[in-house]
Structures are given as structure tokens and as C-alpha cells.
PDB file of C-alpha atoms in Angstrom:
ATOM      1  CA  MET H   1     -15.541  60.891  66.621  1.00 56.00           C
ATOM      2  CA  GLN H   2     -14.550  60.185  63.149  1.00 61.00           C
ATOM      3  CA  GLN H   3     -13.707  56.724  62.027  1.00 61.00           C
ATOM      4  CA  THR H   4     -11.336  56.184  59.234  1.00 60.00           C
ATOM      5  CA  GLU H   5     -11.281  53.030  57.321  1.00 63.00           C
ATOM      6  CA  THR H   6      -7.982  51.694  56.443  1.00 63.00           C
ATOM      7  CA  ALA H   7      -7.710  49.908  53.185  1.00 59.00           C
ATOM      8  CA  PRO H   8      -6.359  46.443  53.438  1.00 63.00           C
ATOM      9  CA  ALA H   9      -2.779  46.211  52.494  1.00 61.00           C
ATOM     10  CA  ALA H  10      -2.298  45.184  48.873  1.00 65.00           C
ATOM     11  CA  ARG H  11      -1.347  41.586  48.679  1.00 72.00           C
ATOM     12  CA  ARG H  12       1.961  41.151  47.055  1.00 74.00           C
ATOM     13  CA  VAL H  13       2.080  38.577  44.198  1.00 68.00           C
ATOM     14  CA  ASP H  14       4.847  36.078  44.573  1.00 74.00           C
ATOM     15  CA  TRP H  15       5.860  35.747  40.946  1.00 73.00           C
ATOM     16  CA  SER H  16       8.349  32.987  41.483  1.00 76.00           C
ATOM     17  CA  ARG H  17       5.702  30.826  43.143  1.00 74.00           C
ATOM     18  CA  LEU H  18       3.229  31.586  40.299  1.00 70.00           C
ATOM     19  CA  VAL H  19       5.779  30.606  37.671  1.00 71.00           C
ATOM     20  CA  ASP H  20       6.928  27.513  39.627  1.00 74.00           C
ATOM     21  CA  TYR H  21       3.480  26.106  40.330  1.00 76.00           C
ATOM     22  CA  GLY H  22       1.329  27.535  37.559  1.00 77.00           C
ATOM     23  CA  VAL H  23       3.072  28.490  34.334  1.00 80.00           C
ATOM     24  CA  LEU H  24       5.831  25.825  34.196  1.00 80.00           C
ATOM     25  CA  PRO H  25       3.507  22.814  34.812  1.00 81.00           C
ATOM     26  CA  GLY H  26       1.050  24.188  32.257  1.00 84.00           C
ATOM     27  CA  LEU H  27       3.790  24.664  29.721  1.00 83.00           C
ATOM     28  CA  ALA H  28       5.110  21.144  30.405  1.00 84.00           C
ATOM     29  CA  LEU H  29       1.626  19.728  29.808  1.00 86.00           C
ATOM     30  CA  VAL H  30       1.195  21.612  26.528  1.00 87.00           C
ATOM     31  CA  LEU H  31       4.623  20.415  25.310  1.00 85.00           C
ATOM     32  CA  ALA H  32       3.857  16.820  26.270  1.00 87.00           C
ATOM     33  CA  LEU H  33       0.556  16.913  24.373  1.00 87.00           C
ATOM     34  CA  ALA H  34       2.198  18.470  21.304  1.00 85.00           C
ATOM     35  CA  ALA H  35       4.955  15.825  21.366  1.00 83.00           C
ATOM     36  CA  GLY H  36       2.356  13.047  21.540  1.00 81.00           C
ATOM     37  CA  LEU H  37       0.404  14.533  18.638  1.00 79.00           C
ATOM     38  CA  LEU H  38       3.530  14.887  16.495  1.00 77.00           C
ATOM     39  CA  LYS H  39       4.592  11.334  17.244  1.00 77.00           C
ATOM     40  CA  GLY H  40       1.162  10.077  16.177  1.00 70.00           C
ATOM     41  CA  LEU H  41       1.273  12.073  12.954  1.00 68.00           C
ATOM     42  CA  ASP H  42       4.795  10.808  12.213  1.00 68.00           C
ATOM     43  CA  SER H  43       3.725   7.240  12.853  1.00 64.00           C
ATOM     44  CA  SER H  44       0.745   7.604  10.524  1.00 63.00           C
ATOM     45  CA  ALA H  45       2.919   9.038   7.792  1.00 62.00           C
ATOM     46  CA  ARG H  46       5.384   6.167   8.172  1.00 67.00           C
ATOM     47  CA  ASP H  47       2.574   3.597   8.090  1.00 70.00           C
ATOM     48  CA  ALA H  48       1.203   5.109   4.836  1.00 78.00           C
ATOM     49  CA  ALA H  49       4.669   5.101   3.264  1.00 85.00           C
ATOM     50  CA  ASP H  50       5.195   1.472   4.334  1.00 89.00           C
ATOM     51  CA  THR H  51       1.786   0.541   2.836  1.00 91.00           C
ATOM     52  CA  ARG H  52       2.694   2.185  -0.503  1.00 94.00           C
ATOM     53  CA  VAL H  53       6.069   0.431  -0.689  1.00 95.00           C
ATOM     54  CA  GLU H  54       4.634  -2.967   0.274  1.00 96.00           C
ATOM     55  CA  SER H  55       1.634  -2.767  -2.075  1.00 96.00           C
ATOM     56  CA  VAL H  56       3.845  -1.759  -5.024  1.00 97.00           C
ATOM     57  CA  GLN H  57       6.153  -4.764  -4.403  1.00 97.00           C
ATOM     58  CA  VAL H  58       3.187  -7.155  -4.091  1.00 97.00           C
ATOM     59  CA  ALA H  59       1.691  -5.804  -7.319  1.00 98.00           C
ATOM     60  CA  ARG H  60       5.007  -6.201  -9.153  1.00 98.00           C
ATOM     61  CA  ASP H  61       5.461  -9.786  -7.955  1.00 98.00           C
ATOM     62  CA  ALA H  62       1.870 -10.821  -8.626  1.00 98.00           C
ATOM     63  CA  ALA H  63       1.839  -9.308 -12.130  1.00 98.00           C
ATOM     64  CA  THR H  64       5.050 -11.122 -12.995  1.00 98.00           C
ATOM     65  CA  ALA H  65       3.491 -14.399 -11.761  1.00 98.00           C
ATOM     66  CA  MET H  66       0.206 -13.821 -13.595  1.00 98.00           C
ATOM     67  CA  LEU H  67       1.870 -13.041 -16.924  1.00 98.00           C
ATOM     68  CA  SER H  68       4.703 -15.598 -16.905  1.00 98.00           C
ATOM     69  CA  TYR H  69       4.406 -19.282 -17.692  1.00 98.00           C
ATOM     70  CA  GLN H  70       5.988 -22.186 -19.553  1.00 98.00           C
ATOM     71  CA  PRO H  71       4.058 -24.749 -21.623  1.00 97.00           C
ATOM     72  CA  ASP H  72       5.110 -27.698 -19.481  1.00 97.00           C
ATOM     73  CA  THR H  73       4.303 -26.019 -16.158  1.00 98.00           C
ATOM     74  CA  VAL H  74       1.525 -23.623 -17.121  1.00 98.00           C
ATOM     75  CA  ASP H  75      -1.019 -25.261 -14.759  1.00 97.00           C
ATOM     76  CA  GLN H  76       1.253 -24.841 -11.762  1.00 97.00           C
ATOM     77  CA  ASP H  77       2.550 -21.428 -12.803  1.00 97.00           C
ATOM     78  CA  LEU H  78      -0.891 -19.858 -13.207  1.00 97.00           C
ATOM     79  CA  GLY H  79      -2.365 -21.801 -10.289  1.00 95.00           C
ATOM     80  CA  ALA H  80       0.264 -20.250  -8.017  1.00 96.00           C
ATOM     81  CA  ALA H  81      -0.489 -16.831  -9.464  1.00 96.00           C
ATOM     82  CA  GLY H  82      -4.164 -17.331  -8.600  1.00 95.00           C
ATOM     83  CA  ASP H  83      -3.201 -17.530  -4.909  1.00 96.00           C
ATOM     84  CA  ARG H  84      -2.251 -13.865  -5.081  1.00 97.00           C
ATOM     85  CA  LEU H  85      -5.779 -12.780  -6.229  1.00 98.00           C
ATOM     86  CA  THR H  86      -9.119 -12.243  -4.530  1.00 98.00           C
ATOM     87  CA  GLY H  87     -12.819 -11.846  -5.165  1.00 96.00           C
ATOM     88  CA  GLY H  88     -14.414 -11.794  -8.592  1.00 97.00           C
ATOM     89  CA  PHE H  89     -11.095 -11.106 -10.246  1.00 98.00           C
ATOM     90  CA  ARG H  90      -9.679 -14.348  -8.914  1.00 97.00           C
ATOM     91  CA  ASP H  91     -12.648 -16.257 -10.337  1.00 97.00           C
ATOM     92  CA  SER H  92     -12.442 -14.606 -13.763  1.00 97.00           C
ATOM     93  CA  PHE H  93      -8.657 -15.144 -13.898  1.00 98.00           C
ATOM     94  CA  ALA H  94      -9.095 -18.844 -13.072  1.00 97.00           C
ATOM     95  CA  ARG H  95     -11.775 -19.209 -15.763  1.00 97.00           C
ATOM     96  CA  PHE H  96      -9.764 -17.404 -18.416  1.00 97.00           C
ATOM     97  CA  THR H  97      -6.562 -19.297 -17.720  1.00 97.00           C
ATOM     98  CA  ARG H  98      -8.391 -22.640 -17.600  1.00 97.00           C
ATOM     99  CA  ASP H  99     -10.420 -22.038 -20.767  1.00 97.00           C
ATOM    100  CA  VAL H 100      -7.974 -20.057 -22.900  1.00 97.00           C
ATOM    101  CA  ILE H 101      -4.392 -19.703 -21.701  1.00 97.00           C
ATOM    102  CA  ILE H 102      -3.608 -23.222 -20.487  1.00 98.00           C
ATOM    103  CA  PRO H 103      -4.975 -25.080 -23.513  1.00 98.00           C
ATOM    104  CA  ARG H 104      -3.259 -22.678 -25.920  1.00 97.00           C
ATOM    105  CA  ALA H 105       0.053 -22.822 -24.039  1.00 98.00           C
ATOM    106  CA  LYS H 106       0.056 -26.629 -24.156  1.00 97.00           C
ATOM    107  CA  GLN H 107      -1.153 -27.028 -27.780  1.00 97.00           C
ATOM    108  CA  GLN H 108       0.919 -24.294 -29.370  1.00 97.00           C
ATOM    109  CA  ARG H 109       3.903 -24.452 -26.944  1.00 98.00           C
ATOM    110  CA  VAL H 110       3.432 -20.851 -25.795  1.00 98.00           C
ATOM    111  CA  SER H 111       5.691 -19.428 -23.148  1.00 98.00           C
ATOM    112  CA  ALA H 112       5.518 -15.977 -21.656  1.00 98.00           C
ATOM    113  CA  LYS H 113       7.878 -14.002 -19.449  1.00 98.00           C
ATOM    114  CA  ALA H 114       6.828 -10.752 -17.867  1.00 98.00           C
ATOM    115  CA  GLN H 115       9.066  -8.133 -16.390  1.00 98.00           C
ATOM    116  CA  VAL H 116       7.825  -4.984 -14.586  1.00 98.00           C
ATOM    117  CA  SER H 117       9.930  -2.111 -15.871  1.00 98.00           C
ATOM    118  CA  ALA H 118       8.360   0.581 -13.651  1.00 98.00           C
ATOM    119  CA  ALA H 119       5.720   0.836 -10.936  1.00 98.00           C
ATOM    120  CA  GLY H 120       4.214   3.507  -8.780  1.00 97.00           C
ATOM    121  CA  SER H 121       1.653   3.928  -6.054  1.00 97.00           C
ATOM    122  CA  VAL H 122      -1.493   5.854  -7.014  1.00 97.00           C
ATOM    123  CA  SER H 123      -3.160   5.669  -3.612  1.00 96.00           C
ATOM    124  CA  ALA H 124      -2.916   3.578  -0.454  1.00 95.00           C
ATOM    125  CA  THR H 125      -4.944   3.164   2.698  1.00 93.00           C
ATOM    126  CA  ALA H 126      -4.752   0.504   5.390  1.00 91.00           C
ATOM    127  CA  ASP H 127      -7.027  -1.869   3.452  1.00 94.00           C
ATOM    128  CA  ARG H 128      -6.827  -0.847  -0.220  1.00 96.00           C
ATOM    129  CA  ALA H 129      -4.103   0.296  -2.607  1.00 97.00           C
ATOM    130  CA  VAL H 130      -3.954   1.216  -6.275  1.00 98.00           C
ATOM    131  CA  VAL H 131      -0.717   0.788  -8.250  1.00 98.00           C
ATOM    132  CA  VAL H 132       0.226   1.490 -11.845  1.00 98.00           C
ATOM    133  CA  LEU H 133       2.587  -1.001 -13.515  1.00 98.00           C
ATOM    134  CA  PHE H 134       4.540  -0.789 -16.756  1.00 98.00           C
ATOM    135  CA  VAL H 135       5.086  -4.349 -17.918  1.00 98.00           C
ATOM    136  CA  ASP H 136       7.093  -5.862 -20.776  1.00 98.00           C
ATOM    137  CA  GLN H 137       5.846  -9.322 -21.746  1.00 98.00           C
ATOM    138  CA  ILE H 138       7.914 -11.526 -24.050  1.00 98.00           C
ATOM    139  CA  VAL H 139       5.829 -14.252 -25.682  1.00 98.00           C
ATOM    140  CA  THR H 140       7.243 -17.160 -27.678  1.00 98.00           C
ATOM    141  CA  VAL H 141       4.940 -19.440 -29.719  1.00 97.00           C
ATOM    142  CA  GLY H 142       6.572 -22.728 -30.616  1.00 96.00           C
ATOM    143  CA  GLU H 143       9.839 -22.125 -32.461  1.00 95.00           C
ATOM    144  CA  ALA H 144       8.897 -18.626 -33.665  1.00 96.00           C
ATOM    145  CA  ALA H 145      10.866 -15.582 -32.678  1.00 97.00           C
ATOM    146  CA  PRO H 146       9.806 -14.017 -29.391  1.00 97.00           C
ATOM    147  CA  THR H 147       7.656 -10.913 -29.463  1.00 97.00           C
ATOM    148  CA  LYS H 148       7.890  -8.193 -26.833  1.00 98.00           C
ATOM    149  CA  THR H 149       4.731  -6.289 -25.870  1.00 97.00           C
ATOM    150  CA  PRO H 150       4.829  -3.323 -23.521  1.00 98.00           C
ATOM    151  CA  SER H 151       1.659  -2.784 -21.455  1.00 98.00           C
ATOM    152  CA  ARG H 152       0.380  -0.615 -18.615  1.00 98.00           C
ATOM    153  CA  TYR H 153      -1.968  -1.851 -15.890  1.00 98.00           C
ATOM    154  CA  ARG H 154      -3.909  -0.251 -13.068  1.00 98.00           C
ATOM    155  CA  VAL H 155      -3.807  -2.794 -10.249  1.00 98.00           C
ATOM    156  CA  THR H 156      -6.159  -2.626  -7.244  1.00 98.00           C
ATOM    157  CA  LEU H 157      -5.110  -4.543  -4.121  1.00 98.00           C
ATOM    158  CA  ASP H 158      -7.143  -5.334  -1.034  1.00 98.00           C
ATOM    159  CA  GLN H 159      -5.844  -6.306   2.387  1.00 96.00           C
ATOM    160  CA  VAL H 160      -7.314  -9.765   3.054  1.00 96.00           C
ATOM    161  CA  GLY H 161      -6.317 -11.743   6.099  1.00 95.00           C
ATOM    162  CA  GLY H 162      -3.144  -9.687   6.577  1.00 94.00           C
ATOM    163  CA  ARG H 163      -2.086 -10.109   2.935  1.00 96.00           C
ATOM    164  CA  TRP H 164      -2.278  -7.795  -0.076  1.00 97.00           C
ATOM    165  CA  LEU H 165      -4.238  -9.557  -2.829  1.00 98.00           C
ATOM    166  CA  ILE H 166      -5.136  -8.262  -6.277  1.00 98.00           C
ATOM    167  CA  SER H 167      -8.839  -7.524  -6.740  1.00 98.00           C
ATOM    168  CA  ALA H 168      -8.613  -5.811 -10.141  1.00 98.00           C
ATOM    169  CA  PHE H 169      -6.058  -5.805 -12.952  1.00 98.00           C
ATOM    170  CA  ASP H 170      -7.069  -3.381 -15.685  1.00 98.00           C
ATOM    171  CA  PRO H 171      -5.072  -2.434 -18.822  1.00 97.00           C
ATOM    172  CA  ILE H 172      -4.734   1.322 -19.328  1.00 95.00           C
TER     173      ILE H 172
END
């Protein structure tokens, strides 16, 4: 007697079930991960842009304060400007203003007014920013005619205690 083996019947693939329970959930997971990644990248880009804008504004305001004073209020004017500085630069600014600027302003009746005509961000991270400033400073000595001096500065700012403070102020 001859025995014949019968091949098992081919199992039919239920494509709708495969798509419903395999492909669609996998696709949904990939899309959710991609959306999360893009949201994170967008948030980082916005944070960097906000940092640039904020650091440029702080540099503009601080430079104006550092370079503007009146002979009668020079101590207060430059003292307030010193609150916007940090580190070794703060110390050298305090020394220079105390030893040179304040005595000269009082003795010779020197007044100075600074105005930032242009500013731009060079680089910015969460804790450090570099800004370039174009500054016009008008200085009046006694009753003499005022003189206007244009200058450019490279300003380095550090994030200290949640505030942007100037750590370097270099003419360029």
C-alpha cells in the first residue's frame, strides 16, 4: 500500500489584519517620534533666536550706560553701569572709572552721551553670547563744542544668575 502525503494547506494571509495590527500602529509610532523630534528642534531654534535677541538688547543697554554720564552724577551713572558687568572686566571698569573718568568728569565738567547706531549677534549659546556694537559717543568738555566719535566694540556676555552680564568689552 502506498501512502501519499498531503501537503498542508497553504495558510492564507489576512492582509487587512496585518495592516490593522502591524503596519498602522508602526507607522503611527514613527510619525509620533518624528513629530516629537521636530518639535524639539523647533524649540531649540526658537531658544537660540531668543538668546540672540536678548543678548543684543542687553549689550546695547549696557554699552549706553557704560559710555554715558554727566559731571554732577558721574558716580551714580557709572556705578549703575557697573551692575551690568561681571568678572575681571567689572573690576577693571570700576578701577578705570574711579581713577580716571570720575575725577576728569568732575574737574573738567565732562559729559558723555552714547548711542548705539547698530548691533548684531556674532554667536550665542545658553550661557555666553558675543555681540558687535557700532556706537556714537558725543563728548562735551566744559563749554567747548561737543565732539562725536564713532566706535565699534566686540562685547562678550555671560549668563550669571539668570542675567546677561558683560564680561569683555573690546574695541575693534
